[in-house]
mmCIF file of C-alpha atoms in Angstrom:
data_model
loop_
_atom_site.group_PDB
_atom_site.id
_atom_site.type_symbol
_atom_site.label_atom_id
_atom_site.label_comp_id
_atom_site.label_asym_id
_atom_site.label_seq_id
_atom_site.Cartn_x
_atom_site.Cartn_y
_atom_site.Cartn_z
ATOM 1 C CA VAL I 277 52.543 -63.254 -50.664
ATOM 2 C CA SER I 278 49.930 -60.709 -51.624
ATOM 3 C CA TYR I 279 49.521 -58.204 -54.430
ATOM 4 C CA ASP I 280 48.174 -54.695 -54.054
ATOM 5 C CA GLY I 281 48.067 -52.729 -57.264
ATOM 6 C CA ASN I 282 51.612 -52.531 -58.564
ATOM 7 C CA LEU I 283 53.353 -54.015 -55.563
ATOM 8 C CA MET I 284 54.079 -57.465 -54.209
ATOM 9 C CA ARG I 285 54.118 -57.866 -50.438
ATOM 10 C CA ILE I 286 55.883 -60.832 -48.869
ATOM 11 C CA ILE I 287 55.361 -61.331 -45.132
ATOM 12 C CA VAL I 288 57.081 -64.070 -43.169
ATOM 13 C CA THR I 289 56.633 -64.617 -39.432
ATOM 14 C CA ASN I 290 58.475 -66.895 -37.066
ATOM 15 C CA PRO I 291 58.021 -67.493 -33.327
ATOM 16 C CA VAL I 292 60.999 -66.557 -31.147
ATOM 17 C CA LYS I 293 61.828 -67.359 -27.536
ATOM 18 C CA ASN I 294 63.425 -64.002 -26.799
ATOM 19 C CA LYS I 295 62.845 -60.547 -28.191
ATOM 20 C CA THR I 296 65.122 -60.003 -31.150
ATOM 21 C CA ASP I 297 67.097 -56.814 -31.716
ATOM 22 C CA VAL I 298 66.030 -56.014 -35.281
ATOM 23 C CA LEU I 299 68.850 -53.499 -35.669
ATOM 24 C CA SER I 300 71.644 -56.042 -35.257
ATOM 25 C CA LEU I 301 69.930 -59.237 -36.466
ATOM 26 C CA THR I 302 72.577 -61.641 -35.240
ATOM 27 C CA THR I 303 71.773 -65.275 -34.666
ATOM 28 C CA THR I 304 71.604 -66.664 -31.138
ATOM 29 C CA LYS I 305 72.362 -70.192 -32.323
ATOM 30 C CA LYS I 306 75.647 -71.820 -31.332
ATOM 31 C CA ASN I 307 76.737 -72.574 -34.886
ATOM 32 C CA LYS I 308 76.798 -68.967 -36.122
ATOM 33 C CA LYS I 309 78.655 -69.887 -39.310
ATOM 34 C CA ASP I 310 75.656 -71.753 -40.762
ATOM 35 C CA HIS I 311 72.855 -69.500 -39.491
ATOM 36 C CA GLY I 312 71.590 -66.028 -40.326
ATOM 37 C CA LEU I 313 72.038 -66.470 -44.064
ATOM 38 C CA GLY I 314 68.305 -66.253 -44.774
ATOM 39 C CA LEU I 315 68.008 -62.661 -43.617
ATOM 40 C CA LEU I 316 70.996 -61.668 -45.721
ATOM 41 C CA SER I 317 69.268 -63.271 -48.701
ATOM 42 C CA VAL I 318 66.054 -61.363 -47.981
ATOM 43 C CA LYS I 319 67.933 -58.051 -47.781
ATOM 44 C CA SER I 320 69.837 -58.845 -50.969
ATOM 45 C CA LEU I 321 66.647 -59.699 -52.860
ATOM 46 C CA ALA I 322 64.981 -56.451 -51.804
ATOM 47 C CA GLU I 323 68.021 -54.419 -52.850
ATOM 48 C CA LYS I 324 68.393 -56.255 -56.165
ATOM 49 C CA TYR I 325 64.828 -55.421 -57.184
ATOM 50 C CA ASN I 326 64.745 -51.882 -55.735
ATOM 51 C CA GLY I 327 62.333 -52.931 -53.012
ATOM 52 C CA ASN I 328 62.076 -52.386 -49.297
ATOM 53 C CA VAL I 329 62.517 -54.711 -46.360
ATOM 54 C CA ALA I 330 61.569 -54.237 -42.720
ATOM 55 C CA PHE I 331 61.994 -56.456 -39.693
ATOM 56 C CA SER I 332 60.106 -56.334 -36.408
ATOM 57 C CA CYS I 333 59.755 -58.403 -33.274
ATOM 58 C CA LYS I 334 56.686 -58.150 -31.064
ATOM 59 C CA ASP I 335 54.899 -60.545 -28.697
ATOM 60 C CA SER I 336 57.399 -63.359 -29.369
ATOM 61 C CA VAL I 337 56.930 -63.153 -33.147
ATOM 62 C CA PHE I 338 59.686 -62.101 -35.540
ATOM 63 C CA LYS I 339 58.332 -60.591 -38.764
ATOM 64 C CA ALA I 340 59.990 -59.833 -42.090
ATOM 65 C CA VAL I 341 58.153 -57.740 -44.671
ATOM 66 C CA VAL I 342 59.426 -57.279 -48.223
ATOM 67 C CA ILE I 343 57.816 -54.901 -50.706
ATOM 68 C CA LEU I 344 58.693 -55.223 -54.391
ATOM 69 C CA TYR I 345 57.349 -52.885 -57.056
ATOM 70 C CA GLU I 346 55.937 -54.366 -60.254
ATOM 71 C CA LYS I 347 58.010 -52.219 -62.611
ATOM 72 C CA ASP I 348 61.160 -53.725 -61.100
ATOM 73 C CA TRP I 349 60.283 -57.377 -60.484
ATOM 74 C CA LYS I 350 58.289 -57.764 -63.677
ATOM 75 C CA ARG I 351 61.060 -56.270 -65.792
ATOM 76 C CA LYS I 352 63.590 -58.670 -64.302
ATOM 77 C CA LYS I 353 61.193 -61.624 -64.618
ATOM 78 C CA THR I 354 61.285 -62.540 -60.947
ATOM 79 C CA ARG I 355 57.821 -64.112 -61.111
ATOM 80 C CA LYS I 356 59.513 -67.381 -62.026
ATOM 81 C CA ILE I 357 61.828 -67.126 -59.017
ATOM 82 C CA LEU I 358 59.232 -66.027 -56.475
#
């Protein structure tokens, strides 16, 4: 987590065995029912606080970037949550 002026940037990386299609974002795990919920939560959080989210996969590293703007997350008191 980093702050730059009025925005909060959250970057999470995770190694992957195979290149991930960031447009579909479906799990490759056998038990699909219990996996993939984290990315839905990330998308939901970004939408809830009028932020942006982007996913990428390069050189065997999956990356999620969330940008939240201070006027939105401060007003809704998300500091306690995040």
